GROMACS .gro file of C-alpha atoms in nm:
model
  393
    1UNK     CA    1  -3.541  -5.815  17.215
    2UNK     CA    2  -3.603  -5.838  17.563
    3UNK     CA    3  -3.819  -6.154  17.753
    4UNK     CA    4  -4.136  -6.351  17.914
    5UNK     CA    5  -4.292  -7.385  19.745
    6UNK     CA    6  -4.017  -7.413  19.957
    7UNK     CA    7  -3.779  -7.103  20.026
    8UNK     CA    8  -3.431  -7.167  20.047
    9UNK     CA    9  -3.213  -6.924  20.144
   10UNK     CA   10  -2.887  -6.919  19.973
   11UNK     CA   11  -2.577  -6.705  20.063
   12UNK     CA   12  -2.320  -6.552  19.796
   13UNK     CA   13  -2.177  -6.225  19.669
   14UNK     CA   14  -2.302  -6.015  19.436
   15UNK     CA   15  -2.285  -5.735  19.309
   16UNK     CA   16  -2.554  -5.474  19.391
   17UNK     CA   17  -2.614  -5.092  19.217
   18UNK     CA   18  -2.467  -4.765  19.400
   19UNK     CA   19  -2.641  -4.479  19.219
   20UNK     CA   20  -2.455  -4.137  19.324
   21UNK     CA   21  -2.675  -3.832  19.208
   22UNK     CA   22  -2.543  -3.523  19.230
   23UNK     CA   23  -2.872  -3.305  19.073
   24UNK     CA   24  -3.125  -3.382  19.334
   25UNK     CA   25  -3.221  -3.049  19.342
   26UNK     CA   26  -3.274  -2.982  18.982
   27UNK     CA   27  -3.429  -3.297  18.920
   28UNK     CA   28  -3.716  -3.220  19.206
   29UNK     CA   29  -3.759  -2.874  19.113
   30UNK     CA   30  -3.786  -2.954  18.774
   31UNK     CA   31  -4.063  -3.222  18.823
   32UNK     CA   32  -4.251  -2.988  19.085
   33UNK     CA   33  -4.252  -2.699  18.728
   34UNK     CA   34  -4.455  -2.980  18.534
   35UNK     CA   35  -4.841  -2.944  18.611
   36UNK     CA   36  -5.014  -3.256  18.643
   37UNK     CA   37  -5.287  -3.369  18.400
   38UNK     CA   38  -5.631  -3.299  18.474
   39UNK     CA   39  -5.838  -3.633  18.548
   40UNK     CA   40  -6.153  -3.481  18.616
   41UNK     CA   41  -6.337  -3.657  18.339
   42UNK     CA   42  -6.160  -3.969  18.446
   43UNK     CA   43  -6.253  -3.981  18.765
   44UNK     CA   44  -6.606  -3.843  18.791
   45UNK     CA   45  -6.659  -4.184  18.558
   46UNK     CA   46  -6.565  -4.375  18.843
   47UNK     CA   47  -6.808  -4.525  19.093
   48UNK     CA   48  -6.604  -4.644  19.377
   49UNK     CA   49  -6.952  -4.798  19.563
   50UNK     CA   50  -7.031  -5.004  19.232
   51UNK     CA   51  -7.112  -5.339  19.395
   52UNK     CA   52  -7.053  -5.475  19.020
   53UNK     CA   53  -6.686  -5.326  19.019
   54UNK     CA   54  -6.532  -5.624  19.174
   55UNK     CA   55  -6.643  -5.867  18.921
   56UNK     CA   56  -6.559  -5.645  18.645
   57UNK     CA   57  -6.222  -5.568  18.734
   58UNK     CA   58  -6.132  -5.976  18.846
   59UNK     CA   59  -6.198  -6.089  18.469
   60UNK     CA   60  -5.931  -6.256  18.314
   61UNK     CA   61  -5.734  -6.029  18.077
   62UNK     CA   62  -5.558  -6.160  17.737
   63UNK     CA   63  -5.182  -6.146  17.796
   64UNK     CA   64  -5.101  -5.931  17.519
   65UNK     CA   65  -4.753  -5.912  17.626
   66UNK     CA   66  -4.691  -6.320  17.658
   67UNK     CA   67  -4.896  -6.366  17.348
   68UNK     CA   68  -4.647  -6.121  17.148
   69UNK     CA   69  -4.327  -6.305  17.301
   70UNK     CA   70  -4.441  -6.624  17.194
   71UNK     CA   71  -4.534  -6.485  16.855
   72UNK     CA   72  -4.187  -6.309  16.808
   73UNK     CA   73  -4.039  -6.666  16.928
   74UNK     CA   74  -4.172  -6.858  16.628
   75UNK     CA   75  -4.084  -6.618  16.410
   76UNK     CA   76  -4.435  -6.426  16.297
   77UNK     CA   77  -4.321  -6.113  16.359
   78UNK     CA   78  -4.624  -5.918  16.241
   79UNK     CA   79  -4.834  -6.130  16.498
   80UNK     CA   80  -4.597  -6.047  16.728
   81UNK     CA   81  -4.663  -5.666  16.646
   82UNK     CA   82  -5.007  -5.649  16.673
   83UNK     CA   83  -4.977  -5.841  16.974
   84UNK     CA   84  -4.746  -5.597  17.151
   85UNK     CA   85  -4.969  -5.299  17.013
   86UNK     CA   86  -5.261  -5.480  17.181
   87UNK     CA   87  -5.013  -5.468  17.498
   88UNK     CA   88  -4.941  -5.093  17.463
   89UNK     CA   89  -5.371  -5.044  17.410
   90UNK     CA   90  -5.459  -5.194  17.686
   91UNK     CA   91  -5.232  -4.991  17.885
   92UNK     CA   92  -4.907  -5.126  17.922
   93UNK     CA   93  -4.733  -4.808  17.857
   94UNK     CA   94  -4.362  -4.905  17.972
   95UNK     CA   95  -4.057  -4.884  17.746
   96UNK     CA   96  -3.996  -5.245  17.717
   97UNK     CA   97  -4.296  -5.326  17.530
   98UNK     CA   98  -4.231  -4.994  17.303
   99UNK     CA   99  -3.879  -5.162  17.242
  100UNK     CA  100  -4.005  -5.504  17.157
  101UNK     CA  101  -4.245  -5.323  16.919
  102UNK     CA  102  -3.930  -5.160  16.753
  103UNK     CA  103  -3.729  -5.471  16.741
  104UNK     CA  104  -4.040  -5.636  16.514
  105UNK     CA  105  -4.045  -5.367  16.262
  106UNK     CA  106  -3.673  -5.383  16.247
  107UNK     CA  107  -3.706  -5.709  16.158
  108UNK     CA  108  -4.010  -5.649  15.974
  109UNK     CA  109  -3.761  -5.407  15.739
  110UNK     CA  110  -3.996  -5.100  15.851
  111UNK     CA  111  -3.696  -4.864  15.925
  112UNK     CA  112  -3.926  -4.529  15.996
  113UNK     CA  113  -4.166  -4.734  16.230
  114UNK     CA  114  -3.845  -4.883  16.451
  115UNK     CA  115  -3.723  -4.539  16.470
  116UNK     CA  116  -4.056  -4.404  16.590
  117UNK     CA  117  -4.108  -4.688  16.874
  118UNK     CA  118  -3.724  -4.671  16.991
  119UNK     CA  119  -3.752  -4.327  17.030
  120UNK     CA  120  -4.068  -4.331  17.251
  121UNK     CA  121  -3.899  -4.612  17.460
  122UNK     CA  122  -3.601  -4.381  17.486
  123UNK     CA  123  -3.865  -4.076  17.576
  124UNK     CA  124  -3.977  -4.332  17.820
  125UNK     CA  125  -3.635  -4.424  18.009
  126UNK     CA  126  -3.520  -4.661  17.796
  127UNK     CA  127  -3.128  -4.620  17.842
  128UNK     CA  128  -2.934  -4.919  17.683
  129UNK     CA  129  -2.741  -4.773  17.424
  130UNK     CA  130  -2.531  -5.050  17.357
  131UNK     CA  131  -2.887  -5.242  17.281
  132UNK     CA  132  -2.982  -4.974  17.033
  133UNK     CA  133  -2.655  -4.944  16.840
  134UNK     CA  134  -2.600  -5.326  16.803
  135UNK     CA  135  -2.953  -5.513  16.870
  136UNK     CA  136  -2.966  -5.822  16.590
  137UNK     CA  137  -3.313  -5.706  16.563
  138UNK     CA  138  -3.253  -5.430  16.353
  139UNK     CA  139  -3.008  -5.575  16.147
  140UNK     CA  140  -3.233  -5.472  15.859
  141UNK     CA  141  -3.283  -5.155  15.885
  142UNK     CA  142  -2.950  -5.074  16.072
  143UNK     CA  143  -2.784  -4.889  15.752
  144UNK     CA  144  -3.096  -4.683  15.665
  145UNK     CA  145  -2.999  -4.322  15.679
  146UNK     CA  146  -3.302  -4.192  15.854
  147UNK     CA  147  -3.233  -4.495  16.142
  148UNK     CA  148  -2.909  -4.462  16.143
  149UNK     CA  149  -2.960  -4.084  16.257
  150UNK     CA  150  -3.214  -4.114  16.463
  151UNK     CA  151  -3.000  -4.350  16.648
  152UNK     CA  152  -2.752  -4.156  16.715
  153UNK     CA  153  -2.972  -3.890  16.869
  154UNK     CA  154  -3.129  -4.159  17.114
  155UNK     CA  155  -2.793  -4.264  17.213
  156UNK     CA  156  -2.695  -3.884  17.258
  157UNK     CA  157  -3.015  -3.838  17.434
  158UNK     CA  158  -2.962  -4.139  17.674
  159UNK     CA  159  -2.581  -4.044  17.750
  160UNK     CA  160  -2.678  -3.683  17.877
  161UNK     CA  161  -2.970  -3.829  18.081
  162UNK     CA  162  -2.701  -4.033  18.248
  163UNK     CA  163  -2.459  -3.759  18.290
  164UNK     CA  164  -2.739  -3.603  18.488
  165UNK     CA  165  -2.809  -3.885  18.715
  166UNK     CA  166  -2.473  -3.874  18.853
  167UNK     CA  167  -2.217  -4.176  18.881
  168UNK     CA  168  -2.294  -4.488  18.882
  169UNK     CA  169  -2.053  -4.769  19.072
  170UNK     CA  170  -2.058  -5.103  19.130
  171UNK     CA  171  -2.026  -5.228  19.501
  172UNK     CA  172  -1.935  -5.613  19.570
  173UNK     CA  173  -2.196  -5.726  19.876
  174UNK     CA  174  -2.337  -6.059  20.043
  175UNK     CA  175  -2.675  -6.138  19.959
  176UNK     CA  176  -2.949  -6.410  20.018
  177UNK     CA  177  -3.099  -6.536  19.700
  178UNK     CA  178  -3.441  -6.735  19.723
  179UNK     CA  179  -3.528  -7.060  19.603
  180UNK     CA  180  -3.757  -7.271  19.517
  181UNK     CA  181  -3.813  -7.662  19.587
  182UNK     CA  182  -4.093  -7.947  19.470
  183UNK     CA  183  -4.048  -8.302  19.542
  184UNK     CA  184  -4.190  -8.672  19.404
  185UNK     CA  185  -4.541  -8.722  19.516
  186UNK     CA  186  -4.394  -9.013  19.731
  187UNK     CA  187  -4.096  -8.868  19.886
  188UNK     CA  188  -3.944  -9.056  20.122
  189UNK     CA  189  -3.646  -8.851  20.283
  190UNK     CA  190  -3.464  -9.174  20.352
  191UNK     CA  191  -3.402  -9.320  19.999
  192UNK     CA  192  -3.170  -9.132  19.771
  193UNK     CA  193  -3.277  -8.923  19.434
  194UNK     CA  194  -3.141  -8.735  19.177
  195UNK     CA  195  -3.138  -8.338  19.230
  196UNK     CA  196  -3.246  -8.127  18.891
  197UNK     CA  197  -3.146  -7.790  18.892
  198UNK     CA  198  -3.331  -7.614  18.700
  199UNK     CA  199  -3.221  -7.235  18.538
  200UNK     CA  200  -3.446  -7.014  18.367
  201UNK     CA  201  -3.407  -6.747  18.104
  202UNK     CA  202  -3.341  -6.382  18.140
  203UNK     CA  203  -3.664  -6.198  18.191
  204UNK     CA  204  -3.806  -6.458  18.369
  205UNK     CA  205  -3.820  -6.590  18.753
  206UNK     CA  206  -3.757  -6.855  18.969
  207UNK     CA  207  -4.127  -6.930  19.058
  208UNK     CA  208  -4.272  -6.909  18.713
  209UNK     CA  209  -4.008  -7.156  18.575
  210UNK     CA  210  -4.104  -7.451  18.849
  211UNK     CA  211  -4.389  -7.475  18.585
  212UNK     CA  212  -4.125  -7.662  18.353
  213UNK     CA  213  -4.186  -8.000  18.624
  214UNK     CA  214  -4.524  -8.017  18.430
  215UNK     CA  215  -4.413  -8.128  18.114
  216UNK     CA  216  -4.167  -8.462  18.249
  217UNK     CA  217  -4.405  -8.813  18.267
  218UNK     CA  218  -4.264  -8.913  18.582
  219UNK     CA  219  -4.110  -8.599  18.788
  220UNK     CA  220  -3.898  -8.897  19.002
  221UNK     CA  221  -3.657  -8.622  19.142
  222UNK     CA  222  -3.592  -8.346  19.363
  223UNK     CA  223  -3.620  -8.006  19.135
  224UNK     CA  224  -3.471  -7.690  19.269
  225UNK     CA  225  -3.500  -7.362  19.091
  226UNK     CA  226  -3.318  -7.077  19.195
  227UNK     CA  227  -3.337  -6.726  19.116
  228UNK     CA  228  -3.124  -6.543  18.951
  229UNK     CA  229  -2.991  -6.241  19.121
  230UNK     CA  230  -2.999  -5.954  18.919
  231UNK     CA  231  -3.310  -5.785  18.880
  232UNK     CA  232  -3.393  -5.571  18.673
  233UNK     CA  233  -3.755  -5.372  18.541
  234UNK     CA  234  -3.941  -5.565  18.298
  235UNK     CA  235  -4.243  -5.329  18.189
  236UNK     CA  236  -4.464  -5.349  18.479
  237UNK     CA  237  -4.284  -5.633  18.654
  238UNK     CA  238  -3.923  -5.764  18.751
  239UNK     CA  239  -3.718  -5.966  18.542
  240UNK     CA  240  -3.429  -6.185  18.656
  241UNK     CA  241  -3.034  -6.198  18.530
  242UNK     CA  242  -2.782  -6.483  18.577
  243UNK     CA  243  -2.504  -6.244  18.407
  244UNK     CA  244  -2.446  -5.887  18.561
  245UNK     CA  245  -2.579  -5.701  18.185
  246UNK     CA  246  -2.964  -5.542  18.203
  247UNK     CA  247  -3.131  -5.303  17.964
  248UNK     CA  248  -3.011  -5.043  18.185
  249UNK     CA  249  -2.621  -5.103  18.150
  250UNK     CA  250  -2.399  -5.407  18.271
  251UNK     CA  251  -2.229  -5.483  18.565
  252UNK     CA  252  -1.811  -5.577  18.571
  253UNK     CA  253  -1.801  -5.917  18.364
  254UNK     CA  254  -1.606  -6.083  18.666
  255UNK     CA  255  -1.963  -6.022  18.844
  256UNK     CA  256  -2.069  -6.362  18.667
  257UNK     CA  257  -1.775  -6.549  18.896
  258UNK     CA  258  -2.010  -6.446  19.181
  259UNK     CA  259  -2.343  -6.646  18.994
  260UNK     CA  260  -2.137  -6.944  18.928
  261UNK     CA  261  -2.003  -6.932  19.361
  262UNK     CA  262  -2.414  -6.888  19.415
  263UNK     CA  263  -2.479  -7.210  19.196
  264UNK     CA  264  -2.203  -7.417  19.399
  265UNK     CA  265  -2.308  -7.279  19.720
  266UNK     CA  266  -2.648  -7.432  19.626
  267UNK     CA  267  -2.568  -7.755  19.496
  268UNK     CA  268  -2.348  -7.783  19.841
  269UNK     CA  269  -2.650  -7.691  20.050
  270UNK     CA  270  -2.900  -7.964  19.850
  271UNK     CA  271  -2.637  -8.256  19.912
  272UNK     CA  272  -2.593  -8.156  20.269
  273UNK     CA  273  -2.964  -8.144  20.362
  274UNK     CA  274  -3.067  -8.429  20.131
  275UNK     CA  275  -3.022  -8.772  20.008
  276UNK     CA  276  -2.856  -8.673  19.689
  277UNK     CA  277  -2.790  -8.988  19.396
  278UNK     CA  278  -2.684  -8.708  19.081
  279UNK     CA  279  -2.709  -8.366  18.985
  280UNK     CA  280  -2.811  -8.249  18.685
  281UNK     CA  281  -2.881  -7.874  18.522
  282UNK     CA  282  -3.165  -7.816  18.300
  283UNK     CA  283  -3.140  -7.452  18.145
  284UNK     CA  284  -3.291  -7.228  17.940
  285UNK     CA  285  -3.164  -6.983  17.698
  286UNK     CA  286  -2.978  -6.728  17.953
  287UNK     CA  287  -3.008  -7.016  18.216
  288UNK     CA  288  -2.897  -7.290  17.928
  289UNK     CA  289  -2.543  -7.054  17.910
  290UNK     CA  290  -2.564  -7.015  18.286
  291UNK     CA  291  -2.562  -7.406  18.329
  292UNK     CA  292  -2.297  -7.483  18.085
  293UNK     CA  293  -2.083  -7.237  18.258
  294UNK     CA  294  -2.172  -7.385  18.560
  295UNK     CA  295  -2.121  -7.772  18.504
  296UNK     CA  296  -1.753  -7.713  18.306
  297UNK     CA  297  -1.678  -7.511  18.615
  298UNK     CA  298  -1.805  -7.764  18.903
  299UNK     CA  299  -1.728  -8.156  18.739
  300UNK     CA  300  -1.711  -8.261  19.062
  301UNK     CA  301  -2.045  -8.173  19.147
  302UNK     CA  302  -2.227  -8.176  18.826
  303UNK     CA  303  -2.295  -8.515  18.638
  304UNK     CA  304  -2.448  -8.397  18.340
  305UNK     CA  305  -2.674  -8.115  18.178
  306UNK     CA  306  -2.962  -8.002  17.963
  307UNK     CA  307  -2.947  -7.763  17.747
  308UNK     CA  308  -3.224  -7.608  17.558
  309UNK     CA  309  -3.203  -7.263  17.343
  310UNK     CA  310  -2.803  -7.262  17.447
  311UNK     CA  311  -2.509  -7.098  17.260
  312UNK     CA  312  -2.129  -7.085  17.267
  313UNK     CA  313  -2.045  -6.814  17.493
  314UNK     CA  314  -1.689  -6.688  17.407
  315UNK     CA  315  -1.529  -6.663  17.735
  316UNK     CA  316  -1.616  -7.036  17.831
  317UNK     CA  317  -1.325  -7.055  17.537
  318UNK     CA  318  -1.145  -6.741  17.650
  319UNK     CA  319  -1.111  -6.854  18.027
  320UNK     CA  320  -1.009  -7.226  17.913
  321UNK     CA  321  -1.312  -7.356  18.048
  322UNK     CA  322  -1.366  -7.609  17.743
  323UNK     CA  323  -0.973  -7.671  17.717
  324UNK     CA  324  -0.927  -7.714  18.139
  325UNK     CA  325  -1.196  -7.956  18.133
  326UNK     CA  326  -1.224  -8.186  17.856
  327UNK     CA  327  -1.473  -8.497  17.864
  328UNK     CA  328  -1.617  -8.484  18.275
  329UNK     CA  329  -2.001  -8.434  18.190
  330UNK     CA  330  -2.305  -8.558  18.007
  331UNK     CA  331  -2.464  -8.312  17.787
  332UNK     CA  332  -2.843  -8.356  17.625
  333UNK     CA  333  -2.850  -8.014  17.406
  334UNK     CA  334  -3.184  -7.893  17.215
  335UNK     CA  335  -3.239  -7.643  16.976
  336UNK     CA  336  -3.503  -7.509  16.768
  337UNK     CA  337  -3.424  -7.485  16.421
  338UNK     CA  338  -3.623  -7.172  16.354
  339UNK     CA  339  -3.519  -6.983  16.692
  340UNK     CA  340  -3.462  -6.608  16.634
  341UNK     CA  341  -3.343  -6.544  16.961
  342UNK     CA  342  -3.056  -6.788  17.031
  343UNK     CA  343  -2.948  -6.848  16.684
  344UNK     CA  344  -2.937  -7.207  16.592
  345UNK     CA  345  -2.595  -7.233  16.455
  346UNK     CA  346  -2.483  -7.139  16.826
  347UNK     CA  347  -2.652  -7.431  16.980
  348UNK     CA  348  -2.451  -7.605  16.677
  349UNK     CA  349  -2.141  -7.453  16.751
  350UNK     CA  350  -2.182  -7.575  17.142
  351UNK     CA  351  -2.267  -7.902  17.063
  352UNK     CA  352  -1.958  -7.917  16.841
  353UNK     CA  353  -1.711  -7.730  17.077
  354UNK     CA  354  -1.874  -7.960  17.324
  355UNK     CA  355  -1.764  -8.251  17.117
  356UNK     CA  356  -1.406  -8.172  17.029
  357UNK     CA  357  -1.341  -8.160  17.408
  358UNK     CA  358  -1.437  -8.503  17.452
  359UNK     CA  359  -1.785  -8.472  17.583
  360UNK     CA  360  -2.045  -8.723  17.536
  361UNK     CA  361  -2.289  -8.536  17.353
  362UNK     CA  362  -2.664  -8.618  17.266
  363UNK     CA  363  -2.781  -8.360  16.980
  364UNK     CA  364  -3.171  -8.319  16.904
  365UNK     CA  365  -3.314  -8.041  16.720
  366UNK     CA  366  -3.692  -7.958  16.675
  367UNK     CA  367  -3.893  -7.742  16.372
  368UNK     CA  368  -3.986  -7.466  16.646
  369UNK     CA  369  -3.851  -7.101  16.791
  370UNK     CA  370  -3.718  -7.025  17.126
  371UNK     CA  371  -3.916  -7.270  17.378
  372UNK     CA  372  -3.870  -7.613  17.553
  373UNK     CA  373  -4.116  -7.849  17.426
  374UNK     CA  374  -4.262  -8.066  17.622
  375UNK     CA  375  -4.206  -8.425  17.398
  376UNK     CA  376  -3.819  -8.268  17.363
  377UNK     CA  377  -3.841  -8.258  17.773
  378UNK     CA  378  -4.004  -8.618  17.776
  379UNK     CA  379  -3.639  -8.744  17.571
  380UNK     CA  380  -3.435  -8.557  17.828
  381UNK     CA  381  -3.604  -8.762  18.098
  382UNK     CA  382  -3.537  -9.044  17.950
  383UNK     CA  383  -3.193  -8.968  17.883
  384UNK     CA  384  -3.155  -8.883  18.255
  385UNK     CA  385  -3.270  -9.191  18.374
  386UNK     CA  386  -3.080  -9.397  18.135
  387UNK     CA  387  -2.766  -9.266  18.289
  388UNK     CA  388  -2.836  -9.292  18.606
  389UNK     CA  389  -2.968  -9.699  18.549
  390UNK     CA  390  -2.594  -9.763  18.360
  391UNK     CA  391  -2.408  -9.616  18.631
  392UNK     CA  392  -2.601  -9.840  18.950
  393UNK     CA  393  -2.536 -10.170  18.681
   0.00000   0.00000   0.00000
């Protein structure tokens, strides 16, 4: 499945998109063959002079789409369903939501329904097809025959719609990523605090996850929360990547060196412009991978990290990450044990991979899905602060 100031401006490189068409031609000549619909109806139903039309149209909507993501985190996969039919009603026609919808019946066991929705997010540029051949989702239904071949149409389908679009190539660049800042409610520039970076999941943004200060008792620190920098269409919004993969394909894997200079470069530019006592990473799920990456890479810089919704990634093994730096940080890992998105035997397997390196590990788990509670944030407070009072005894 795929997810739900103060501007900084932070250099780096990354890697941006070169898309090299070669079929302009045919492409515009064979949109300008397909007549457009007739909204007569439509529009003669519209009074643009209704003095009542602003009211109507500034009323809350249900968010059909966030409802269904946290249904489909706990695990209630036919609420999450109905949810993202709801979504699809009410007009969110993109191919993310169809997917999503497809990815619940797989795991629903409803082989001819997944086929039906993957194949009208396909119709409607859906283009992963390393998503739709190995997906966990549709684990199910993956050896059904009629899935099975339907499948393997999409993916046929998707590959010539590619070969169409021409080349694609990936181009190394310098960027400037945003990011965001909040401070304590007393601030005083001249006494030292501790700096909480905090990452959030794929699908999701910088601005939205500043939200995460709410849940802490006493927010005693300077939070950051950058963005990560590769976007990506979410239905009818933009979602976020800290590794170079999106629905649409993936970037070279050495692209995620690039993420890891970005965090540095920000950590560097907090400590130069502020009084500075510890850093610490708080991530989540994409962003909990991100910062464990991040903190075996930077022990100079990082003092310790939060991890919530995390797994093992296999090149932090691969590159000799957990071998080249055994025991430097502080680690305060959480895990749901019903999460069906990060499984929770990863977040196991981290904590104990964690642990044979010589970490100091703290280990809680919580009956839930795929979220950060807020009493499970309250504990990594307290951790936090705990840490920092034994090191200034």
């Amino acid at each position: 499945m795929f997810p739900a100031s103060i501007h900084a401006g932070l250099s780096s490189r990354f890697a941006i998109l070169v898309a090299i068409s070669f079929l302009f031609a045919g492409i515009s000549a064979a949109a300008e063959d397909s007549p457009e619909p007739d909204y007569s109806a439509e529009l003669a139903s519209v009074d643009i002079y209704d003095s009542a039309l602003a009211d109507e149209l500034s009323s809350t909507q249900p968010d059909y789409g966030r409802l269904a993501g946290q249904a489909y985190s706990s695990g209630d996969f036919e609420r999450a369903a109905a949810f993202y039919i709801l979504a699809l009603k009410q007009g969110a026609g993109d191919n993310t939501t169809q997917y999503n919808l497809a990815c619940c019946y797989g795991l629903l066991g409803r082989a001819e329904l997944a086929a039906r929705f993957l194949q009208l997010s396909v119709d409607n540029g859906f283009s992963d097809v390393h998503g739709l051949q190995n997906d966990p989702d549709f684990t199910l239904v993956r050896d059904d025959p009629l899935f099975r071949w339907e499948v393997a149409g999409m993916a046929e389908q998707i590959e010539k719609r590619q070969a169409a679009a021409g080349q694609r190539i990936f181009i190394p660049a310098h960027t400037w990523q945003p990011a965001w800042v909040s401070y304590p409610n007393d601030y005083d520039p001249r006494q030292s605090y501790r700096l909480l970076v905090a990452l959030h999941g794929f699908g999701s943004n910088a601005e939205s996850f500043m939200g995460i200060r709410e849940r802490f008792a006493d927010p005693d620190f300077i939070m950051v929360c950058p963005q990560a920098p590769y976007a990506f269409p979410l239905g009818d919004a933009v979602g976020y990547s800290w590794a170079g993969w999106t629905m649409n394909g993936g970037l070279p894997p050495e692209s995620f060196a690039d993420t890891q200079a970005y965090l540095d470069e920000l950590i560097g530019t907090m400590q130069r412009t502020h009084n500075i006592s510890s850093v610490y990473l708080f991530g989540f799920s994409q962003g909990a991978m991100t910062s464990v990456y991040e903190a075996l890479s930077n022990p100079l810089q990082v003092d310790g990290a939060i991890i919530f919704g995390g797994s093992l990634w296999d090149f932090l093994i691969g590159d000799g990450l957990l071998r080249d730096h055994p025991g430097k940080q502080r680690w305060f890992i959480v895990h749901g044990s019903k999460d069906t998105q990060v499984d929770f035997a990863g977040g196991q397997a981290l904590r104990d991979a964690l642990i044979e390196a010589g970490h100091d590990v703290s280990w809680q788990e919580f009956d839930g899905g795929h979220s950060v509670p807020e009493d499970m944030v309250k504990l990594a407070e307290q951790w936090m602060k705990e840490l920092d009072k034994a090191v200034d005894e």
